[in-house]
Amino acid sequence: MEREAPLAARMRPRSFDEFVGQEHIVGEGRALRNTIEADQLVSIIFWGPPGSGKTTLAGIIASITKSHFSPISAVSAGVADLRRIVEEARDRRGQQGLRTILFIDEIHRFNKAQQDAVLPVVEDGTVTLIGATTENPSFEVIAPLLSRCRVFTLNALTDDQVRTIVERALADGERGLGKAGVVVEPEALEHLVVDSNGDARIALNALEMAAVATAADSEGKRVITLPTIEDALQRRALLYDKAGEQHYDIISALHKSLRGSDPDAGLYWLGRMLEAGEDPLYIARRLVRFASEDVGMADPQALVVAMAAQQAVHFIGMPEGNLALAEAVVYLATAPKSNSLYRAYSGVQKDVETTRNDPVPLHLRNPVTRLMKQIGYGKGYKYAHDYPDHYVEQQNLPDKLQGRRYYTPSDQGFEKEIRNRLRFWRGRKKGAAEGTPPRSDRE
């Protein structure tokens, strides 16, 4: 590859042995890799975030398979380009018996008419389609075309995988920076890796810019410092260690700020983590836990909001997902607080660990066979819907735990209503609610 090409293009892997990441689809022995190496490829769509290897995989397929490779970008190509490629593919198949792989980058940018033009030639085998998209193909690719393709989901690269790619570029003397004497200081390398957010292209482009901007010293070395990497990325490195004390200190600060009903502090600590490159789904998991542990039944919607934030981050990714997390943080901070569920389940855990695993009372067991009925399964069970207010007193715990109270609602938010409801039920005189006898067909 020409030296004038960008570093990211020069370092593009040429084989599976050089490819980093996506072991779940192209690792040794995986079905897709075996299919490619056997030159038995079917039409496929690669769906994944930028810099995860979609175009690179298409290039590897082109070099391995015995097919002509016709790449186009949906950003600039139109139906006329497709028709030309299709006519060439027909001639190639008729005259040389050679198949054509049509690679469409950014396929989600094709409108319905353009995708319709692809459909018949994929269906009759004139071309084998490889599509690449950063958007969910379920929404962006027409159903008939999608049904004729296998969709493979690519993941954002991990920090370790990005680091591997950067280190290869530094060491490679043929295509990389190995002959340029480039050395990256450890804190600069860490910032480059973390702030690339799983996008190898961003990492390599920033590395190349930093290398060009760094003059060689008296020994011929170009030592890239943290300020240079910050300048290349146009982002300041934040003091944050995702695997160390900062990680745990700041998530603790977020949790305790929410517990203290302080939305401003909650947003600040959220921003400290997100802007430093923390995994947004880790934060989402902590918010879901907080919704149950510290809000609980005082506002049952808290868990719904937290889960919606997690789904939003998973669905649209970052940085767009940051506002969904911010919304959840503000909601949780301003919600009424109760740890009644936490204390209730802690009590359950203690009893489960320290008491016998007593049998289920006979009247609560489901009599699914005649023998079970004969020995008393379900006998005496009271069907709550047959009683006033759909409530009736009966034993629901094992004998030795009868009367145990685990859940005691607070006077906060929705739990006020729960507390009053339980007081009403539990305050009745025994037997007062037993007006209508249970029907025999209820279980």
Coordinates of C-alpha atoms in Angstrom, one line a residue, residues 32-274:
L32 CA -18.4 -17.4 9.0
R33 CA -14.6 -17.8 8.9
N34 CA -14.9 -21.4 7.7
T35 CA -17.4 -20.4 5.0
I36 CA -15.1 -17.6 3.8
E37 CA -12.0 -19.8 3.7
A38 CA -13.9 -22.5 1.9
D39 CA -15.0 -19.8 -0.7
Q40 CA -18.7 -20.7 0.0
L41 CA -19.8 -17.2 1.0
V42 CA -23.5 -16.2 1.2
S43 CA -24.9 -12.7 1.3
I44 CA -24.2 -11.1 4.6
I45 CA -24.5 -7.8 6.4
F46 CA -22.0 -6.6 9.0
W47 CA -23.6 -4.4 11.7
G48 CA -21.4 -2.6 14.2
P49 CA -20.0 0.7 15.4
P50 CA -17.4 2.7 13.5
G51 CA -13.9 1.3 13.6
S52 CA -14.9 -2.2 14.6
G53 CA -13.6 -3.8 11.4
K54 CA -16.6 -4.0 8.9
T55 CA -14.7 -2.7 5.9
T56 CA -11.6 -4.6 6.9
L57 CA -13.4 -7.9 7.0
A58 CA -14.8 -7.1 3.5
G59 CA -11.3 -6.6 2.3
I60 CA -10.1 -9.9 3.8
I61 CA -13.0 -11.7 2.2
A62 CA -12.0 -10.1 -1.2
S63 CA -8.4 -11.4 -0.8
I64 CA -9.4 -14.9 0.2
T65 CA -12.3 -15.7 -2.0
K66 CA -12.1 -16.6 -5.7
S67 CA -14.5 -13.8 -6.6
H68 CA -14.3 -10.4 -8.2
F69 CA -14.7 -7.7 -5.6
S70 CA -16.8 -4.6 -6.5
P71 CA -16.9 -2.1 -3.6
I72 CA -19.1 1.0 -3.6
S73 CA -20.2 3.4 -0.9
A74 CA -23.9 4.2 -0.5
V75 CA -22.9 7.8 0.4
S76 CA -21.9 8.5 -3.2
A77 CA -23.2 5.7 -5.4
G78 CA -26.6 5.5 -7.0
V79 CA -28.8 3.1 -9.0
A80 CA -26.8 3.7 -12.2
D81 CA -23.6 2.5 -10.4
L82 CA -25.5 -0.6 -9.3
R83 CA -26.7 -1.3 -12.8
R84 CA -23.2 -1.0 -14.2
I85 CA -21.8 -3.4 -11.6
V86 CA -24.7 -5.9 -12.2
E87 CA -24.1 -5.9 -16.0
E88 CA -20.4 -6.4 -15.5
A89 CA -21.2 -9.2 -13.0
R90 CA -23.4 -11.0 -15.5
D91 CA -20.8 -10.7 -18.2
R92 CA -18.1 -12.0 -15.9
R93 CA -20.2 -15.0 -14.8
G94 CA -21.1 -15.8 -18.4
Q95 CA -17.7 -15.4 -19.9
Q96 CA -15.3 -16.4 -17.1
G97 CA -17.6 -18.3 -14.7
L98 CA -16.4 -15.8 -12.0
R99 CA -18.6 -14.7 -9.2
T100 CA -18.9 -11.1 -8.1
I101 CA -19.0 -9.8 -4.5
L102 CA -20.8 -6.5 -4.2
F103 CA -19.7 -4.7 -1.1
I104 CA -21.9 -1.7 -0.2
D105 CA -20.5 0.4 2.6
E106 CA -23.0 2.4 4.7
I107 CA -25.8 0.4 3.1
H108 CA -28.3 2.0 5.5
R109 CA -27.9 5.2 3.4
F110 CA -29.5 3.5 0.4
N111 CA -33.2 4.4 0.1
K112 CA -35.9 1.9 -0.5
A113 CA -35.7 2.2 -4.3
Q114 CA -32.0 1.7 -4.3
Q115 CA -32.3 -1.4 -2.0
D116 CA -35.0 -2.7 -4.3
A117 CA -32.6 -2.6 -7.2
V118 CA -30.2 -4.8 -5.3
L119 CA -32.8 -7.4 -4.3
P120 CA -33.3 -9.4 -7.6
V121 CA -29.6 -9.8 -8.4
V122 CA -28.9 -11.0 -4.8
E123 CA -31.9 -13.4 -5.1
D124 CA -30.8 -14.9 -8.5
G125 CA -27.1 -15.1 -7.5
T126 CA -25.8 -12.6 -10.0
V127 CA -23.9 -11.0 -7.0
T128 CA -23.1 -12.0 -3.5
L129 CA -23.8 -9.0 -1.3
I130 CA -21.7 -7.8 1.7
G131 CA -23.3 -4.8 3.4
A132 CA -21.8 -2.7 6.1
T133 CA -23.8 -0.5 8.4
T134 CA -23.6 1.3 11.7
E135 CA -27.4 1.3 12.0
N136 CA -29.7 -1.4 13.1
P137 CA -30.5 -3.3 9.8
S138 CA -33.9 -4.3 11.2
F139 CA -34.9 -0.7 10.7
E140 CA -32.6 0.5 7.8
V141 CA -32.6 -2.5 5.4
I142 CA -35.8 -3.5 3.6
A143 CA -37.3 -6.8 4.9
P144 CA -37.0 -8.8 1.6
L145 CA -33.3 -8.0 1.3
L146 CA -32.7 -8.6 5.0
S147 CA -34.3 -12.0 4.8
R148 CA -31.8 -13.0 2.1
C149 CA -28.8 -12.1 4.1
R150 CA -27.1 -13.3 7.3
V151 CA -26.6 -10.5 9.8
F152 CA -23.4 -10.5 11.8
T153 CA -23.1 -8.1 14.7
L154 CA -19.7 -6.6 15.4
N155 CA -18.8 -5.2 18.8
A156 CA -16.8 -2.1 19.6
L157 CA -13.1 -3.1 20.2
T158 CA -12.0 -3.4 23.8
D159 CA -9.2 -1.2 25.2
D160 CA -6.8 -4.1 25.0
Q161 CA -7.6 -4.7 21.4
V162 CA -7.2 -1.1 20.4
R163 CA -3.9 -1.1 22.4
T164 CA -2.7 -4.1 20.4
I165 CA -3.5 -2.3 17.1
V166 CA -1.7 0.9 18.2
E167 CA 1.4 -1.1 19.3
R168 CA 1.5 -3.0 16.0
A169 CA 1.4 0.3 14.1
L170 CA 4.3 1.6 16.3
A171 CA 6.4 -1.5 15.7
D172 CA 5.6 -2.1 12.0
G173 CA 8.5 -0.8 9.9
E174 CA 6.8 -1.6 6.5
R175 CA 3.4 -0.1 6.8
G176 CA 3.5 1.6 10.2
L177 CA 5.7 3.9 12.2
G178 CA 8.4 1.5 13.1
K179 CA 11.1 3.3 11.1
A180 CA 10.1 6.8 12.3
G181 CA 11.4 6.2 15.9
V182 CA 8.0 7.0 17.4
V183 CA 7.7 6.3 21.2
V184 CA 4.4 7.0 23.1
E185 CA 4.7 7.8 26.8
P186 CA 2.6 5.4 28.9
E187 CA 0.0 8.0 30.1
A188 CA -0.3 9.2 26.5
L189 CA -0.9 5.7 25.2
E190 CA -3.5 5.0 27.9
H191 CA -5.4 8.2 27.0
L192 CA -5.2 7.4 23.3
V193 CA -6.6 3.9 23.9
V194 CA -9.4 4.9 26.3
D195 CA -10.5 8.0 24.4
S196 CA -10.7 6.2 21.1
N197 CA -13.8 4.4 22.6
G198 CA -13.3 1.2 20.7
D199 CA -12.7 2.8 17.3
A200 CA -9.3 1.7 15.9
R201 CA -9.5 4.2 13.1
I202 CA -9.7 7.1 15.6
A203 CA -6.8 5.7 17.5
L204 CA -4.6 5.3 14.4
N205 CA -5.5 8.7 12.9
A206 CA -4.7 10.5 16.2
L207 CA -1.5 8.5 16.5
E208 CA -0.4 9.5 13.1
M209 CA -1.2 13.2 13.6
A210 CA 0.7 13.2 16.9
A211 CA 3.7 11.5 15.3
V212 CA 3.8 14.2 12.5
A213 CA 3.5 17.0 15.1
T214 CA 6.4 15.6 17.2
A215 CA 9.9 16.6 16.2
A216 CA 12.7 14.0 16.5
D217 CA 15.2 14.5 19.4
S218 CA 19.0 14.2 19.2
E219 CA 18.7 10.4 19.2
G220 CA 16.2 10.4 16.3
K221 CA 13.2 9.5 18.6
R222 CA 9.8 11.1 18.4
V223 CA 8.5 10.9 21.9
I224 CA 4.8 11.5 22.0
T225 CA 3.6 13.1 25.2
L226 CA 0.1 13.3 26.8
P227 CA -0.4 17.0 25.7
T228 CA 0.3 16.0 22.1
I229 CA -2.2 13.2 22.2
E230 CA -4.7 15.5 23.8
D231 CA -4.2 18.0 21.0
A232 CA -4.5 15.3 18.4
L233 CA -7.7 14.0 19.9
Q234 CA -8.9 17.4 20.8
R235 CA -9.9 16.2 24.2
R236 CA -8.2 16.7 27.6
A237 CA -7.2 13.6 29.5
L238 CA -9.3 13.3 32.7
L239 CA -7.9 11.9 35.8
Y240 CA -9.7 8.6 35.9
D241 CA -8.7 5.0 36.2
K242 CA -11.4 2.6 35.0
A243 CA -9.8 -0.3 36.8
G244 CA -8.6 1.4 39.9
E245 CA -9.4 3.6 42.8
Q246 CA -10.9 6.4 40.8
H247 CA -13.4 4.0 39.2
Y248 CA -14.7 2.9 42.6
D249 CA -14.5 6.3 44.3
I250 CA -16.5 8.1 41.6
I251 CA -19.2 5.5 41.3
S252 CA -19.6 5.6 45.1
A253 CA -19.9 9.4 44.9
L254 CA -22.6 9.0 42.2
H255 CA -24.6 6.5 44.3
K256 CA -24.4 8.5 47.5
S257 CA -25.3 11.8 45.7
L258 CA -28.4 10.1 44.3
R259 CA -29.2 8.7 47.8
G260 CA -28.8 12.2 49.1
S261 CA -31.3 13.5 46.5
D262 CA -28.7 15.8 44.9
P263 CA -29.3 15.9 41.1
D264 CA -26.5 18.4 40.5
A265 CA -23.8 16.3 42.1
G266 CA -25.3 13.2 40.5
L267 CA -24.9 14.8 37.0
Y268 CA -21.4 15.9 37.8
W269 CA -20.1 12.5 38.8
L270 CA -22.0 10.9 35.9
G271 CA -20.1 13.4 33.6
R272 CA -16.8 12.7 35.2
M273 CA -17.2 9.0 34.3
L274 CA -18.7 9.3 30.9

